[in-house]
Amino acid sequence: MPPPPSLTREELVEGTGESSSPPRSSSVHHDLRRRIYELLLAAGKQGDSDPSSFWDTLCAHFDKLPDRYLVDLGEEKAEEVLLHRKVLDECANNGKQPVFKARFLECIQVQQKDEGTYPECDDPTQRLLLEDLTLERIHGADNTVSMSSPSRDSGPMLLHEIIFSSKDKPKLLMRLTSLLSEVGLNIREAHVYSTTDNLCLDVFVVDGWKTKETDALITRIKETLTRKNGATSNSASTSSSGKILELRQQVADCEIDWSMLKTTEKIASGSYADLYRGTYNGYDVCIKILRITHFDSPSEIEFLQQALILRGVNHEHILKFYGTCTGHPKCFGIVTEYMPGGNLYDFLHNQNDILGLILILKIAIQISKGMEYLHQNRIIHRDLKTANILIGYNQVVKIADFGVARVGSREGQMTAETGTYRWMAPEIINHKPYDHKADVFSFAIVLWELITLKVPYDTMTPLQAALGVRQGFRLEIPSDTHPGLSELIEQCWDEDPDVRPVFPEIIVQLEDILQQVQPPKGGHRRSNKAKMQKKS
Ligand SMILES: Nc1ncnc2c1ncn2[C@@H]1O[C@H](COP(=O)(O)OP(=O)(O)OP(=O)(O)O)[C@@H](O)[C@H]1O
C-alpha cells in the first residue's frame, strides 16, 4: 500500500493543514538521520567524501527540509536522499530554474474491481489509499477540465516517479499538478516539501506514461511547461499589467489618507501579505499590506480584486472595508475594521469544551446572513471556511478573505481550482462547473466544525479528504446532535448542488431550531458568551 500523500503546499501556506506524519521527537529524527547515513555508507554511496564530511553534507540536506521529510522517507528509501539532494543542488545552481527528473518505478497489474481483486476494507481512509489516490483530469468537448476516477481497465499499469524542484511560490503545486495532468499523467502519490532556502522538492508517483523509458516523458513535460509558460507570459505581460492598471483605477476612489493611518502591531502573515493592527481616523483597523515581492504579480491582481469586492459590500456580517492605500511607495494595503477575536478556526480549536447549541446556532445564523447577502449580490465566496470567519466584539462574526471570491451570475457557472480541500465542494474538486451552492457545501463543513470542534477529516491528509468527498464520503455527525441540525448539515453537503438549500432557507431552519431551544429571557446559558468576548 502506498503511503498517504503529504500536505499540499497551499495548506502549508495557509497554515490550516497539518502534517501527514505523526510528530516525532528530535532524537527519533537524529536516529533516522544516522541510520540513513550508515545505510548509504555501507552501500558505498559517499563518493569521494570522507565519512565525516559525508555526514555533514547529509545533515545540511536534512536541515533544509521539514522533519516529516525524514519520516516519509524512512530507511527503505535511504538512497533517494542522494537523488533529492542532486535535484535541489541542480536547481539552486541553475538560478532556481525548474528541474525535473523522472524514473520508472514498477509495473502493476490492474484488474477490474468487480473481479474482486481489490482488497476489502471497511475504513474509508484505507479504501482511498488502495483505490483512489489518483487525480485524473479529462478534457471534455467544451475544453473544460474535470477530474475523474482512475480507469478500471484491466492490464499492466506503469508507475513512474517525477521529482521536481524550483523556486517555491504560492499556488505552485496547483500549477504543477495541472502541468502533469496536461501531459496525461495521473497523480497517485504526492509528497511536497519547502526548503529553508526557498526551493521546493516535490515527488509525484504517477501512472499514465505507457513505456518504461523516461527521456521522452521529460521532453514532453518540458515542452508542456514551455508552452504553458509562453502562453501565460504572453498573455500575462499584455493582460496582467493592463489588468493591474485597470484595477488600480477602479479602486482609486477608495484611497485613504496614509498620513492618518498608524500601525501598532503585526497580527499575522498570509501567503503574500502581512497584517497589522492600527488606527485610522480614530477607528481600530486592520491593515493588510502586500509584500513588495508580490507587486505587479497575480497576487496584486487578487489583492486589488479583494479590495474591489470588499468596497462593493456593506453588511453587518461581512468584514467592514475602510479603504485602500495604493499610492504610497512603501505601503500597498487594504484597510478594514479590526476584529479582536481573531478567526473562528483558532477560536474553535482552542476550546476545551464543546459549544452550547444556542451559541452554535447564533454563530451559524450570522454566517448564513453574511452569505445570503453575498449571494444576493451575486458574489460566490469560493473559500468559505472557519479560518476566513472573523470574530468581533459582542459575539459578532463576520465573513472575510475574499481573495478568491468572484462576482458571478447566480444562473451562470464557473470552473476553477480554488478553495481549501477540506471545505471544498465535490463539484469544485471534480473541476466541474459550479455556482453559489459550492459555498453551501463549505457551510456544512463549518457547521460540523462548530458542533465537533474538530478539524474536518483529521485522520486524512487534505488530498485524501478531497478524494474521499469526491467518492461520496462525508464526516460523521455526532449522534447527540440536534436532529434539525444534523438534517440541515446533510442537506447542505448533498452531492447534488440542486438539493442543497439556499441561505434564506438555511436561516429559516436555524432560527426555527433556535426558537425551540432558546431558554426564556434571563436564562442561564452565559458561559459561552464569555468565551466569545474580546481577546484584546
Ligand atoms: N480584520 C482583521 N482583524 C483581525 N485579525 C485579522 C483580520 N483579518 C485577518 N486577520 C487575522 O490574520 C490572519 C491572516 O489573514 P489573511 O487575510 O491574510 O488570511 P490568510 O488566509 O492567512 O492569507 P491568504 O489567504 O491571503 O494567504 C487571519 O486568519 C486572522 O486571524
GROMACS .gro file of C-alpha atoms and ligand atoms in nm, residues 10 13-16 170-171 267-277 284-288 291 302-303 306 319-320 335-346 383 385-391 400-404 420 535, ligand 1:
model
   87
   10GLU     CA    1  -0.135   2.571  -0.027
   13VAL     CA    2   0.098   2.832   0.336
   14GLU     CA    3  -0.245   2.883   0.481
   15GLY     CA    4  -0.139   2.715   0.800
   16THR     CA    5  -0.465   2.532   0.846
  170PRO     CA    6   0.226   3.024  -0.379
  171LYS     CA    7  -0.006   2.815  -0.596
  267ILE     CA    8  -0.102   4.033   1.364
  268ALA     CA    9  -0.025   3.770   1.103
  269SER     CA   10   0.138   3.689   0.772
  270GLY     CA   11  -0.061   3.548   0.480
  271SER     CA   12   0.089   3.398   0.165
  272TYR     CA   13   0.154   3.734   0.001
  273ALA     CA   14   0.058   3.996   0.259
  274ASP     CA   15   0.129   4.093   0.619
  275LEU     CA   16  -0.144   4.206   0.855
  276TYR     CA   17  -0.109   4.482   1.111
  277ARG     CA   18  -0.334   4.627   1.373
  284ASP     CA   19  -0.941   5.041   1.531
  285VAL     CA   20  -0.829   4.893   1.197
  286CYS     CA   21  -0.650   4.603   1.036
  287ILE     CA   22  -0.412   4.685   0.752
  288LYS     CA   23  -0.330   4.408   0.508
  291ARG     CA   24   0.465   4.235   0.038
  302GLU     CA   25  -0.600   3.910  -0.640
  303PHE     CA   26  -0.531   4.177  -0.379
  306GLN     CA   27  -1.037   4.158  -0.300
  319LEU     CA   28  -1.582   4.247   0.724
  320LYS     CA   29  -1.612   4.627   0.705
  335VAL     CA   30  -0.771   4.879   0.547
  336THR     CA   31  -1.062   4.704   0.720
  337GLU     CA   32  -1.208   4.703   1.066
  338TYR     CA   33  -1.004   4.521   1.328
  339MET     CA   34  -1.162   4.201   1.459
  340PRO     CA   35  -1.034   4.146   1.814
  341GLY     CA   36  -1.142   3.780   1.845
  342GLY     CA   37  -0.923   3.656   1.558
  343ASN     CA   38  -1.052   3.383   1.330
  344LEU     CA   39  -1.315   3.120   1.407
  345TYR     CA   40  -1.080   2.830   1.325
  346ASP     CA   41  -0.839   2.928   1.603
  383ASP     CA   42  -1.324   2.977   0.009
  385LYS     CA   43  -1.402   2.808   0.597
  386THR     CA   44  -1.363   2.885   0.966
  387ALA     CA   45  -1.020   3.045   0.909
  388ASN     CA   46  -1.194   3.306   0.693
  389ILE     CA   47  -1.459   3.395   0.950
  390LEU     CA   48  -1.354   3.659   1.200
  391ILE     CA   49  -1.481   3.731   1.549
  400ALA     CA   50  -1.363   3.783   0.542
  401ASP     CA   51  -1.090   3.691   0.295
  402PHE     CA   52  -1.238   3.747  -0.045
  403GLY     CA   53  -0.907   3.657  -0.207
  404VAL     CA   54  -1.066   3.404  -0.438
  420THR     CA   55  -0.912   2.465   0.055
  535LYS     CA   56  -0.943   3.892   2.339
  537LIG     N1   57  -0.959   4.240   1.007
  537LIG     C1   58  -0.889   4.157   1.084
  537LIG     N2   59  -0.882   4.178   1.218
  537LIG     C2   60  -0.813   4.095   1.297
  537LIG     N3   61  -0.745   3.988   1.255
  537LIG     C3   62  -0.747   3.964   1.123
  537LIG     C4   63  -0.817   4.046   1.032
  537LIG     N4   64  -0.802   3.996   0.907
  537LIG     C5   65  -0.726   3.886   0.921
  537LIG     N5   66  -0.691   3.865   1.049
  537LIG     C6   67  -0.608   3.758   1.104
  537LIG     O1   68  -0.497   3.737   1.019
  537LIG     C7   69  -0.499   3.605   0.968
  537LIG     C8   70  -0.446   3.606   0.825
  537LIG     O2   71  -0.534   3.681   0.745
  537LIG     P1   72  -0.535   3.675   0.587
  537LIG     O3   73  -0.647   3.757   0.538
  537LIG     O4   74  -0.401   3.707   0.531
  537LIG     O5   75  -0.570   3.529   0.562
  537LIG     P2   76  -0.487   3.408   0.505
  537LIG     O6   77  -0.594   3.320   0.457
  537LIG     O7   78  -0.395   3.354   0.610
  537LIG     O8   79  -0.399   3.468   0.393
  537LIG     P3   80  -0.405   3.446   0.239
  537LIG     O9   81  -0.526   3.366   0.205
  537LIG    O10   82  -0.410   3.586   0.191
  537LIG    O11   83  -0.278   3.377   0.215
  537LIG     C9   84  -0.644   3.560   0.980
  537LIG    O12   85  -0.658   3.422   0.988
  537LIG    C10   86  -0.689   3.631   1.107
  537LIG    O13   87  -0.658   3.554   1.221
   0.00000   0.00000   0.00000
